[in-house]
Each structure stands twice: as structure tokens, then as C-alpha cells.
Coordinates of C-alpha atoms and ligand atoms in Angstrom, one line a residue:
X1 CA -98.5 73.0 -18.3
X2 CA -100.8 72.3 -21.0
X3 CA -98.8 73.5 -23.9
X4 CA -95.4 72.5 -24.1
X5 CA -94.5 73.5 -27.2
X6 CA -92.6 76.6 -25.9
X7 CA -90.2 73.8 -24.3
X8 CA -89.3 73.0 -27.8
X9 CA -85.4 73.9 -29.0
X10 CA -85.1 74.8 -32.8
X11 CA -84.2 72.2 -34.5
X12 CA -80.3 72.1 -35.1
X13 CA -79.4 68.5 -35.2
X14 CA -80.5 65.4 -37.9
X15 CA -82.0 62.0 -36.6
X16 CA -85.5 60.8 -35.6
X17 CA -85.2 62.4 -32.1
X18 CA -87.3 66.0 -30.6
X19 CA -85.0 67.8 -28.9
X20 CA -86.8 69.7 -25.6
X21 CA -85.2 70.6 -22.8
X22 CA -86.6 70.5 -18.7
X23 CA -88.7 66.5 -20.5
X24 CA -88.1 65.2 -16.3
X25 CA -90.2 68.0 -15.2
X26 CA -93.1 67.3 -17.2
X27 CA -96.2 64.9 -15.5
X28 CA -96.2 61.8 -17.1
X29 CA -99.0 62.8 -19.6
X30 CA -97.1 65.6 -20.9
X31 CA -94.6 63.7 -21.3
X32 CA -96.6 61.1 -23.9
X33 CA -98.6 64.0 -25.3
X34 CA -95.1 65.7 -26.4
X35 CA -94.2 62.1 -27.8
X36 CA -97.9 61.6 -29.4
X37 CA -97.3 64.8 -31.6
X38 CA -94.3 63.5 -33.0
X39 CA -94.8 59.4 -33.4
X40 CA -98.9 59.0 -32.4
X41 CA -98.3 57.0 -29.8
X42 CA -100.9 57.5 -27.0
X43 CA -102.8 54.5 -27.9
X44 CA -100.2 51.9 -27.5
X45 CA -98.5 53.4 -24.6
X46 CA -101.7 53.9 -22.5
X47 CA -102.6 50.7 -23.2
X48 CA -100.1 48.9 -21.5
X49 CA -100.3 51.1 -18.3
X50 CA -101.7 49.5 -15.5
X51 CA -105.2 50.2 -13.9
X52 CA -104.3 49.4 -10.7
X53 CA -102.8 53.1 -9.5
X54 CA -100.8 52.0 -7.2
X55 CA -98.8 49.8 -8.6
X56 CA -98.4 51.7 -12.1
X57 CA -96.7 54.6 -9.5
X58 CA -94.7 51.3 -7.7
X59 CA -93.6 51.0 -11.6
X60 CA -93.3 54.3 -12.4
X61 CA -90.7 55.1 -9.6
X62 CA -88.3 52.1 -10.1
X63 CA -87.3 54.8 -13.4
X64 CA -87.3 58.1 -15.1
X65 CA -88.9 59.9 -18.0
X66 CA -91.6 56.6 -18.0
X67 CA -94.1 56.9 -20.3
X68 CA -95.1 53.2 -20.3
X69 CA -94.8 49.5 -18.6
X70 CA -93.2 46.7 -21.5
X71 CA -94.4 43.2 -20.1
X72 CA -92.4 40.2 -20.9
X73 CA -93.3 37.0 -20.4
X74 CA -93.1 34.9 -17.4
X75 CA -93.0 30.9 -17.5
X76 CA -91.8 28.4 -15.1
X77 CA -89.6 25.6 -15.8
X78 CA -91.1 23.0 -12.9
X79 CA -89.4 19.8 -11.4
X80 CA -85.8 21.2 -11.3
X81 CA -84.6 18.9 -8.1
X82 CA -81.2 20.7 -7.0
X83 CA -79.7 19.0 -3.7
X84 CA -82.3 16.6 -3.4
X85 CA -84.9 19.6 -3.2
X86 CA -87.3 20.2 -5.7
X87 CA -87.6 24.1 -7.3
X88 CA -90.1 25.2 -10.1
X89 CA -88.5 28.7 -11.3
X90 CA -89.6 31.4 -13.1
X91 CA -88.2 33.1 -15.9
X92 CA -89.0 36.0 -17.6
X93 CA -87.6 35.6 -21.3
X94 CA -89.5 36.6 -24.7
X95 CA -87.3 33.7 -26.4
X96 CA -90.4 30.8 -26.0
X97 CA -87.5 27.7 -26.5
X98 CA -85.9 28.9 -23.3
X99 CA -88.4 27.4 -20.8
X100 CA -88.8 24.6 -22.8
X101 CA -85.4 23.5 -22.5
X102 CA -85.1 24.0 -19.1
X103 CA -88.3 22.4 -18.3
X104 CA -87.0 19.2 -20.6
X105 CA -83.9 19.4 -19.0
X106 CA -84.9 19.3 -15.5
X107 CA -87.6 16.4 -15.9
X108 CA -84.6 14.2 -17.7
X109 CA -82.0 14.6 -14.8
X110 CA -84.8 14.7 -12.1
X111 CA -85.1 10.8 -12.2
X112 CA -80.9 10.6 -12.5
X113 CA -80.1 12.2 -9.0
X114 CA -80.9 15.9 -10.4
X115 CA -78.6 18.9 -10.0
X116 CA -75.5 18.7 -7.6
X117 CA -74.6 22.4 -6.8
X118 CA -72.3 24.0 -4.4
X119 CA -71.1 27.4 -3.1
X120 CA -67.3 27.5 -3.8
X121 CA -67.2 31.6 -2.7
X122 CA -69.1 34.2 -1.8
X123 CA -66.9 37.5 -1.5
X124 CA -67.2 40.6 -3.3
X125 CA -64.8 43.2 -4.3
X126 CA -64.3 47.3 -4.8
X127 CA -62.2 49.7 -5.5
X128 CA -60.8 53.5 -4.8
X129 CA -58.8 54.1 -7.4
X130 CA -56.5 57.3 -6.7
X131 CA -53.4 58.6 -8.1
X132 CA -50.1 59.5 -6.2
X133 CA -47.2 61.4 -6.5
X134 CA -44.6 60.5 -4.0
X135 CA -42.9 57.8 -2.8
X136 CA -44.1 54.0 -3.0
X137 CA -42.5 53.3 0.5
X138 CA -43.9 56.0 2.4
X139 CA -47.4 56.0 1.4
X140 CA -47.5 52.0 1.7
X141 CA -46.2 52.8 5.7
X142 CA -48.9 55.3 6.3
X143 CA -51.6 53.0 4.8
X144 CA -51.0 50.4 7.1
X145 CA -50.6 53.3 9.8
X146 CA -54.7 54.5 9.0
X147 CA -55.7 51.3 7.7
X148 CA -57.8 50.7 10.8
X149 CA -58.7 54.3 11.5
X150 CA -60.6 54.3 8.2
X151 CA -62.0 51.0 8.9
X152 CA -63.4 52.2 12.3
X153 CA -64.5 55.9 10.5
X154 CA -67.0 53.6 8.1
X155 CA -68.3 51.5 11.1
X156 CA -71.7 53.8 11.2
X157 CA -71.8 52.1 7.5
X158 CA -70.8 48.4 8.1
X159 CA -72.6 48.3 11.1
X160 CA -75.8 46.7 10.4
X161 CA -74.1 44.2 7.8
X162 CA -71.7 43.0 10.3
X163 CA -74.9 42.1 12.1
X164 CA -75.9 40.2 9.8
X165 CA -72.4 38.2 9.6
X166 CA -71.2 40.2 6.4
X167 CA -69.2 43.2 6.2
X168 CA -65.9 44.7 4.7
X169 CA -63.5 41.1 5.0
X170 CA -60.3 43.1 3.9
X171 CA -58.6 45.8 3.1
X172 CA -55.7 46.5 0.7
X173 CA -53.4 48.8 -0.8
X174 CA -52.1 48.0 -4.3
X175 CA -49.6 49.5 -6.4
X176 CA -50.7 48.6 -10.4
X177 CA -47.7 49.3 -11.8
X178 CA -48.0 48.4 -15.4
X179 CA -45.0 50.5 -15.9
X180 CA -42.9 52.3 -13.3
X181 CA -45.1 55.6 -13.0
X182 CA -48.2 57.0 -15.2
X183 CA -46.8 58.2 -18.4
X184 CA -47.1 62.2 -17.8
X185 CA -49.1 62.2 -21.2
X186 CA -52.2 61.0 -18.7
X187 CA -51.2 62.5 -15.2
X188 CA -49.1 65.5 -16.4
X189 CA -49.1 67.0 -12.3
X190 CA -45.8 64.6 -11.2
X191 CA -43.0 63.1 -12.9
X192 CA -43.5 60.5 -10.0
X193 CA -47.3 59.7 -10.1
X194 CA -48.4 56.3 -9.4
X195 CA -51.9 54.1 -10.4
X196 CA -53.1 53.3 -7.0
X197 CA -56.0 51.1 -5.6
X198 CA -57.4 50.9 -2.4
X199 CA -59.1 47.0 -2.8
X200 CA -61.5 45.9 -0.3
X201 CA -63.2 42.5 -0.4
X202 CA -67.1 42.8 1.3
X203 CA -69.4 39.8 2.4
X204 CA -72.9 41.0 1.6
X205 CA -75.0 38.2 2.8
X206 CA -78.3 37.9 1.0
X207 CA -78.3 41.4 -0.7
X208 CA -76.3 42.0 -3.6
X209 CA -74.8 44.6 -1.6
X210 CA -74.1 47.1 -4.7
X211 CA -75.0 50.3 -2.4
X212 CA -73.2 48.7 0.6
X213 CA -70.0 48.6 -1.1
X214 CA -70.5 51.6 -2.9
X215 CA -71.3 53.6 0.6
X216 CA -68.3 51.5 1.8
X217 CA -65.7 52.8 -0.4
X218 CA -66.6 56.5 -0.8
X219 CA -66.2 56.8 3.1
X220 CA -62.7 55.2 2.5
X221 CA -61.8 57.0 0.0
X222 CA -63.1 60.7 1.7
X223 CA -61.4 59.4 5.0
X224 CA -57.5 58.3 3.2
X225 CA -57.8 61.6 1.6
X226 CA -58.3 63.5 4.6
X227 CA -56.0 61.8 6.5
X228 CA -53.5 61.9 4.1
X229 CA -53.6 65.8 3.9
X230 CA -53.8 66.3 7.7
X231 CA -51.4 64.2 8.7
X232 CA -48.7 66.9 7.8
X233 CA -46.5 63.9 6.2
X234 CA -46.9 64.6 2.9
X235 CA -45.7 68.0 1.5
X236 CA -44.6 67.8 -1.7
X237 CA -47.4 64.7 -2.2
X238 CA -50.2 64.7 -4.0
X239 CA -53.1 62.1 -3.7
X240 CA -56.1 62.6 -6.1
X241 CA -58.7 60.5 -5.4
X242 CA -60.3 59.3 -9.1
X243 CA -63.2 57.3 -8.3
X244 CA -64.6 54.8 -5.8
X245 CA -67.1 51.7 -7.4
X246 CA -67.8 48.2 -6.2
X247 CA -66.6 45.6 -8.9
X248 CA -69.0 43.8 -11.0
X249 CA -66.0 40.9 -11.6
X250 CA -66.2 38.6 -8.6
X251 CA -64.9 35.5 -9.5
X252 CA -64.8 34.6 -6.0
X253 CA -68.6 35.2 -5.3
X254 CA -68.3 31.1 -7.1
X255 CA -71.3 28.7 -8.0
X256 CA -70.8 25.2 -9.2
X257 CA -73.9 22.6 -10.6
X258 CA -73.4 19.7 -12.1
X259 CA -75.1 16.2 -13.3
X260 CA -73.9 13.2 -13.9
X261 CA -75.3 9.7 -15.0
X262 CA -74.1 6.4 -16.3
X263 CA -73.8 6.7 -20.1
X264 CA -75.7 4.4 -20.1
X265 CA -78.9 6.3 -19.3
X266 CA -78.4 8.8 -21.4
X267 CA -80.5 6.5 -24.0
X268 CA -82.9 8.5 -25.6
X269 CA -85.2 6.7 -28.4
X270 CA -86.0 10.1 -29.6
X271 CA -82.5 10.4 -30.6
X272 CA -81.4 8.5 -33.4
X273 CA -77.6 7.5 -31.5
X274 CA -76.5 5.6 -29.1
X275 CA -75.8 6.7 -25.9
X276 CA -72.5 6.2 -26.4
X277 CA -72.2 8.1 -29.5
X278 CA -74.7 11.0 -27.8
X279 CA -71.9 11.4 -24.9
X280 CA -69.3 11.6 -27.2
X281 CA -70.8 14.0 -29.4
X282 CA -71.8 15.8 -26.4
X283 CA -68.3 15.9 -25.2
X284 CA -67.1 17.3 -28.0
X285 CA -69.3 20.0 -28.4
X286 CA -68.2 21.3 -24.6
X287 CA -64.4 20.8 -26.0
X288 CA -64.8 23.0 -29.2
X289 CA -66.6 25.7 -26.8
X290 CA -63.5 25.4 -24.7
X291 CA -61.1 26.0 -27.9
X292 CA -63.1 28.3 -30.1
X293 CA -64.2 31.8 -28.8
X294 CA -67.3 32.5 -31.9
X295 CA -68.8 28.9 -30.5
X296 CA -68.2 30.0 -26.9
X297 CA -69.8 32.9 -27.0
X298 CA -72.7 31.2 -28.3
X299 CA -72.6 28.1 -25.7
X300 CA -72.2 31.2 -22.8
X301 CA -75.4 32.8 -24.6
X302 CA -77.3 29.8 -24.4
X303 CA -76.2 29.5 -20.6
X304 CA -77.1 32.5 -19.9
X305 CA -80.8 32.4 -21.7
X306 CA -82.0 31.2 -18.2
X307 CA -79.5 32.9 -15.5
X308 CA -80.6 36.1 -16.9
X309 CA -84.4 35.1 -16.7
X310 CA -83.7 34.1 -13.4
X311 CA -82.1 37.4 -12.1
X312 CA -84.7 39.2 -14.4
X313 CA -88.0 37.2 -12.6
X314 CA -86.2 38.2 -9.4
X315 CA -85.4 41.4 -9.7
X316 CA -81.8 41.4 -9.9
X317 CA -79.3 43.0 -11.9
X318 CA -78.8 40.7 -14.6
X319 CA -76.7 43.3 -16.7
X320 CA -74.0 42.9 -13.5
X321 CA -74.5 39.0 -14.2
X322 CA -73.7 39.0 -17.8
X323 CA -70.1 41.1 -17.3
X324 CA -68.9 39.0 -14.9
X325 CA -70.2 35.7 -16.3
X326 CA -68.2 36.8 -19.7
X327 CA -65.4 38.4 -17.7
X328 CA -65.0 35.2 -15.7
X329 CA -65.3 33.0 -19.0
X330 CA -62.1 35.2 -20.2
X331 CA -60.3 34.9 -17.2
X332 CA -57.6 32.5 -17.9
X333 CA -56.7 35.3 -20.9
X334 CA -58.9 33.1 -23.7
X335 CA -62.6 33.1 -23.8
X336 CA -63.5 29.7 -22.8
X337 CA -67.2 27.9 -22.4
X338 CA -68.2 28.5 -19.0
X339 CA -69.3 24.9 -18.4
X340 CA -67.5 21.7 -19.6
X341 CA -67.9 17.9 -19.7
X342 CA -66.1 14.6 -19.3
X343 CA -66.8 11.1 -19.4
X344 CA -65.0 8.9 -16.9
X345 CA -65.3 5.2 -16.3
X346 CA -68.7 5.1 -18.1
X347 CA -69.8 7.6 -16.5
X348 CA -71.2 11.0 -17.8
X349 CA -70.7 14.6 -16.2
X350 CA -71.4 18.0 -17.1
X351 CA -70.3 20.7 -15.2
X352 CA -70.6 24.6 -14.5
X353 CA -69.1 27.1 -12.8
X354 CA -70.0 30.4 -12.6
X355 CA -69.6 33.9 -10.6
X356 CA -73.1 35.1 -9.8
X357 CA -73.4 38.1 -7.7
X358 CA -77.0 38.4 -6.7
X359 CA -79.7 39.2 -4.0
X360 CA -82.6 38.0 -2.7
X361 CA -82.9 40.8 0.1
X362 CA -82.8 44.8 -1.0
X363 CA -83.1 46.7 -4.3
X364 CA -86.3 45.4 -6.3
X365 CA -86.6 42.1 -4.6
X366 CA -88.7 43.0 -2.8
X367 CA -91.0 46.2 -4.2
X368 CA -91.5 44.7 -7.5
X369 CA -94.9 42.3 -6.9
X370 CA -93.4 39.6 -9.3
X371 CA -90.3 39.2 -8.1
X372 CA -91.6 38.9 -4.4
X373 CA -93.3 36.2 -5.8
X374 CA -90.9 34.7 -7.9
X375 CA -88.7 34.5 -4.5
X376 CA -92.1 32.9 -2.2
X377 CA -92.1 30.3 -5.6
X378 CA -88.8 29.4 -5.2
X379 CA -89.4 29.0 -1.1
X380 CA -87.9 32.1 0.0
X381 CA -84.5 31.4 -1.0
X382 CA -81.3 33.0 0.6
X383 CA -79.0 34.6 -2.0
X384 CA -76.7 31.5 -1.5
X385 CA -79.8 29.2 -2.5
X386 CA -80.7 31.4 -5.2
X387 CA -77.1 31.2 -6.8
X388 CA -77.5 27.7 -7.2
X389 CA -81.0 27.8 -8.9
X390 CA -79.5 30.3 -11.3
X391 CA -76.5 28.0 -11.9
X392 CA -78.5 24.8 -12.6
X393 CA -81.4 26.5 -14.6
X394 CA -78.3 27.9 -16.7
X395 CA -76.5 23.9 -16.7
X396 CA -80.5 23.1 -17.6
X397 CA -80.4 25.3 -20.5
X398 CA -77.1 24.4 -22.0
X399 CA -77.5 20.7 -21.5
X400 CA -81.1 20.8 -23.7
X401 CA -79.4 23.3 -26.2
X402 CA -76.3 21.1 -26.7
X403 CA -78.4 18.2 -26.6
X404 CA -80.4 19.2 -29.9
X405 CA -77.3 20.8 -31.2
X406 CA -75.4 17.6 -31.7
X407 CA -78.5 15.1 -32.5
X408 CA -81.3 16.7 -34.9
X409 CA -80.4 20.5 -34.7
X410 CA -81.8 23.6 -33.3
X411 CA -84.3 24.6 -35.5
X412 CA -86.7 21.9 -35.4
X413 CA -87.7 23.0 -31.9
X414 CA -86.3 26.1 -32.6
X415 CA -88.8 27.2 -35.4
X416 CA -92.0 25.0 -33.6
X417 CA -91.8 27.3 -30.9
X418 CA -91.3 30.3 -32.7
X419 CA -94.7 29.2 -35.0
X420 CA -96.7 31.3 -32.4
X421 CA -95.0 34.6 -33.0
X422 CA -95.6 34.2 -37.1
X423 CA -99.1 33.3 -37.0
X424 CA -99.3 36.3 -34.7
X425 CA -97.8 38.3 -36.9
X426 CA -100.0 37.1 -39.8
X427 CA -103.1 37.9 -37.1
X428 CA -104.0 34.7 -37.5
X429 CA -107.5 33.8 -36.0
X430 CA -107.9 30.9 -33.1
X431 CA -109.1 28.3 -35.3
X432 CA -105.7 28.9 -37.6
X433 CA -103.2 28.4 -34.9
X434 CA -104.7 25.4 -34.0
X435 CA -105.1 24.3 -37.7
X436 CA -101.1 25.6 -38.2
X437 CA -100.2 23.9 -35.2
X438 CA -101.5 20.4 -36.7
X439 CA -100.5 21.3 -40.3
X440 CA -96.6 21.9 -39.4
X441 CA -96.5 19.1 -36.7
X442 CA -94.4 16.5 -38.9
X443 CA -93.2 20.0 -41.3
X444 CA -90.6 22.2 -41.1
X445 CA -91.4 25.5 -40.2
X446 CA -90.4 28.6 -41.2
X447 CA -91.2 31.8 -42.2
X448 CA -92.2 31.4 -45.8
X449 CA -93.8 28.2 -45.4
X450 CA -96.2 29.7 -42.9
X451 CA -97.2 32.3 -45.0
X452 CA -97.4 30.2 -47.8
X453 CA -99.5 27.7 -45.9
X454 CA -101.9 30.9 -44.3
X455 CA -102.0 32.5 -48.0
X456 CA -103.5 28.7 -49.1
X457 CA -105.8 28.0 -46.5
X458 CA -107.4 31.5 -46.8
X459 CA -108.1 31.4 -50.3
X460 CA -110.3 28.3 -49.7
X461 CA -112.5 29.8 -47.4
Ligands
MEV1 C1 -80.2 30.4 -28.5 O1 -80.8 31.4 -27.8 C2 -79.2 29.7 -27.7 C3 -78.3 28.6 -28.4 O2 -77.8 29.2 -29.6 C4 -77.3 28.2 -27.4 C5 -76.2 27.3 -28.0 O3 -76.0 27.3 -29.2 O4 -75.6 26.6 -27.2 C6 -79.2 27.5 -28.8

């Protein structure tokens, strides 16, 4: 198709958009010429495709409607010693300060036994939820009647997984009665209609098993159905199936890291405190984290400023990550500040624990060439392993963040590492970065100032 224009709707709504119809069906260069005659945009989104043709259809195919690739940064934060073993791990973040902190982070509690971590849990969960009218009694009794005929009508499914020691671990029937029945101004079909979920827990061994589970329940979900209408129990009955989806909440899919030191050693001479005063300051920062949901949130942030790098450099789902981590941080019905300190007969010790539902087999582990590789840098790791990088990159991170936070503040490294990005965006030359770099060394930086200090040094010349 070489003109597209025909594909054009009249225009009948406001905003910045095009509206066209059939866009999916256009080649990938129709696609950017139809954008190009609205925002002239060939030029930058040509230039980030790759030449390698291969791998820009690898890309390509991981989405839809792509008209470009939008590289982020990748940096490694080396000498993070977890268990005695020693991990450098990537992270794909555009926020510079992140690597930094892990990577000072990791050197600091390297030489005071590193990162302890541990696996408290590693099950998963779904759900069918479905909607009966009837009585509770006699569809509990013919759930438990089926129970393992469904179980055996998924087995084609769970097959392979049970193989590999995971599989469905249990299977449920729950009545979530919030009130008696469903008020009929939802489910208007029975006076006697109840929310119902079919809850099945999953092991998923190194994948993160999203398409498992979700295969999983839809069988068990087609199969109750079926069996619910042959089995010529139910007459009056209804049973409507709603929807069948894996949960992204597992709070039992559990990682814990933690440090520890004498206070001792917590003796920095960059710091103007004692160590004393540092752990107590420390402590109380992880206390008002615990007690005040607008600092949580921030302290969580910081935390998950590397998890999310983590999952991103490996290709996992680090929007899955992020619910549960703030689900799991609201659990106890307040948000709290997922990790926490104490100090204890002179000693130190920062904790975390956090739900992390990942993979290091399936999805885009493997295809995408960077997360391969970010797995082979982090020796292969099984998911298990993997969950405790991610939790002690994300202890790392909040241990350098609070550590600034209660000593000089955040900005001095804060706004040093963000000097970069302005000079770029002032285009400055190589021979003014390194001047600006010098010049702001003992100086605050910030926005103005750099400009300011640009705006000087360029008149003189
Ligand atoms: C910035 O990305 C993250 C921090 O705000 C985290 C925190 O305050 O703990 C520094």
C-alpha cells in the first residue's frame, strides 16, 4: 500500500492523536510514514532501529504496531557477595544514582559477611472466579466429588511441569461471602447467587509460570462448567463462569536478605557521625517508613529502583513485581516499608522481605539477547537464585539511599550524577563535561547553576 491516506477516518474527535483504522495491517514503514506526516518523525525513529535484521524482527515481534526500539541503559553494580558467592548484576535503569548505590552498597557490606538471603516460599496462586445460584452445601459436595476429575482432565497441561517437580499443589473451593449473596443490583439472574472462587496454588519452578497457570485454570474452569451442567444435579442452578487469571499477589512466593554488622563498623569518616548516632538515625528512618504511608511509598520506591532493573535486565515482568511488592507492603491493612531495621546487643541489622514472582526460564529470558546475557552474568541462575539477587540488590539500594538520607542528603549525589544529563541537554562539547565535572566537584549542582556556569565559560571563549 503506498498511499494510506484513504485509511484515514474524518476527523470527529479533539486531541493530538490520527485516527485510522486497520494501523496492525500496515508494514512497519507504513506505519512510520503515516506517523511522519503528522509529527516528522522518520529521522529519529529510524535511527534507533537496529542494523542487524535479525534481531530488529527478534524486537519487533516481542510487540505490536512497533515503529521503533527505546534503549535504556544498562550498568552493573559488581562485588554484590550474597551467601558467600559473589554476583555482579545488571540493571537496566535511566536513573544514573541507582547503580551507584548499589555498587557502594555492595562494596561496603562485601568485607562485613555480605548479603544473607533466604527462600521463605515459593508458591503461586490463581483464580476461576464464577458465580452461583443455588445452594452453598450442595455445590461444596459436588466440588469435592470432581475435584480430582478436573485435576486429571488438565494433566495433558501440568504434565511437563510436574516433570520438572512443579505443578498445580492445591486446589480449593471458596465461598467470598462478603455478605450472604450478591446484591441482585450486580447479578440480577438469582435471588440466591453467590461470589465463588475456585483457588489453586501452582509451583512453577524456574519459569514465572504466568501461561502455565493461566492454561491451568481455564481447563478448570471449562471442565467444572461442564461437569456441573452434565451431571444432571443441578436444575434450577446456575453457574457462570466470570473469568479465570493467575494472581500477581503471592505473598507466599517469599524472599528475605539481610545484613548485619557490629555498630561498630558502621564507622564511616565520610560521614560526619558516629556510628552510633548513624545506626540510630538509620533506625529511625526504617521506623517512620513503617508508620507513615507518603515516606513508605518513597522508601518502597527506592527498593524497588534496582528489583525492577533487575527483572527489567532479565526480561521479566517487572510490572507483575511492582503490584505485588506494594500489595504485599499493604498486607497487614496499612502500607508499611517493605524492609526494616533493629539494633540488638551492639549489633546492626537490616532486613527485607519481599514477594518476587519471577523467571529465569520462558517468556523473554531467553529470546531477548541481553537478558540471556544478563542471566550467563549472573551464572545462570535458577529463579530461586535470581530472587535473592533481586532482593539484596533492592536491600543494596535502600541501605545507600537511607544511608545519604539521614547523613548529608540526597541531592549531593543526587544532582552530581544527574550533571551528565544537563550538560547534555545544554550539548555541551567533550572538553566542557570534563571542565563541569571539575568546576562542580566541591559545588552544588543544579540546574541553574550549570547553565549559569555554561553561559560564563562560553562567553570567554
Ligand atoms: C529515588 O529514586 C529513590 C529515593 O527517593 C528512595 C528513598 O527516599 O528511600 C532516594
Amino acid at each position: 500500500m503506498s498511499d494510506i491516506s484513504s485509511e484515514y477516518l474524518s476527523a470527529q474527535f479533539q486531541g493530538p492523536g490520527i485516527e485510522i483504522s486497520g494501523l496492525s495491517k500496515l508494514s512497519k514503514e507504513e506505519k512510520i510514514n503515516y506517523l511522519n506526516r503528522h509529527f516528522d518523525c522518520k529521522e529519529i525513529l529510524q535511527k534507533f532501529w537496529n542494523q542487524d535484521q535479525n534481531l530488529q524482527q527478534l524486537l519487533d515481534e516481542f510487540s505490536e504496531n512497533t515503529v521503533s526500539n527505546f534503549p535504556f541503559p544498562m550498568g552493573i553494580v559488581p562485588n554484590l557477595l550474597i551467601n558467600q558467592n559473589l554476583y555482579t548484576v545488571p540493571l537496566v535503569i535511566e536513573e544514573s544514582s541507582v547503580v551507584a548505590a548499589c555498587s557502594k552498597s555492595a562494596n561496603f557490606w562485601k568485607n562485613k559477611g555480605g548479603v544473607k538471603t533466604s527462600i521463605l516460599g515459593a508458591r503461586k496462586s490463581g483464580q476461576v472466579h464464577l458465580i452461583y445460584s443455588g445452594e452453598k452445601e450442595k455445590l461444596l459436595n459436588f466440588f469435592f466429588e470432581i475435584k480430582n476429575e478436573m485435576i486429571e482432565d488438565a494433566s495433558p497441561l501440568l504434565k511437563k511441569m510436574e516433570d520438572r517437580g512443579g505443578g498445580l499443589k492445591s486446589l480449593e473451593i471458596i465461598f467470598k461471602e462478603t455478605e450472604q449473596v450478591l446484591p441482585t443490583s450486580l447479578y440480577q439472574e438469582n435471588l440466591n447467587s453467590h461470589y465463588v472462587q475456585l483457588f489453586a496454588h501452582f509451583e512453577t519452578c524456574d519459569a514465572m509460570g504466568a501461561n502455565f497457570i493461566n492454561s491451568v485454570l481455564e481447563s478448570l474452569a471449562v471442565s467444572f462448567k461442564e461437569k456441573f451442567y452434565k451431571s444432571g444435579k443441578f436444575k434450577k442452578e446456575k453457574c457462570d463462569i466470570i473469568m479465570s487469571i493467575l494472581s500477581n499477589y503471592t505473598p507466599e512466593c517469599l524472599v528475605r536478605a539481610e545484613v548485619s554488622c557490629l555498630v561498630s563498623e558502621l564507622l564511616d569518616p565520610a560521614i560526619d557521625m558516629s556510628a552510633e548516632a548513624f545506626a540510630q538515625r538509620f533506625n529511625l528512618a526504617t521506623w517512620i517508613a513503617q508508620n507513615d504511608i507518603y515516606r513508605a511509598t518513597t522508601h518502597n520506591k527506592g527498593i524497588m529502583n534496582g528489583i525492577d532493573a533487575v527483572s527489567l535486565s532479565t526480561g521479566n515482568d517487572f510490572r507483575a513485581v511492582e503490584a505485588c511488592a506494594h500489595a504485599y507492603a499493604s498486607s497487614s491493612g496499612k502500607y508499611k516499608g517493605l524492609s526494616n531495621s533493629k539494633i540488638e546487643n551492639g549489633k546492626f541489622i537490616f532486613w527485607l522481605e519481599i514477594p518476587l514472582s519471577v523467571g529465569t526460564v520462558g517468556g523473554l529470558t531467553s529470546l531477548h539477547p541481553l537478558s540471556k546475557f544478563s542471566l550467563q552474568l549472573m551464572g545462570n541462575p535458577k529463579a530461586s537464585d535470581l530472587m535473592q539477587i533481586m532482593a539484596a540488590i533492592g536491600l543494596m539500594q535502600n541501605f545507600a539511599a537511607l544511608k545519604s538520607l539521614v547523613t548529608s542528603g540526597i541531592q549531593k549525589g543526587h544532582m552530581k550524577m544527574h550533571l551528565l544529563n544537563m550538560l547534555n541537554s545544554f550539548a555541551a562539547s567533550e572538553e566542557e563535561r570534563i571542565a563541569a565535572k571539575e568546576y562542580f566537584s566541591d559545588k552544588t549542582v543544579s540546574y541553574s547553576a550549570v547553565r549559569e556556569y555554561l553561559k560564563m565559560t562560553r562567553t570567554w571563549q
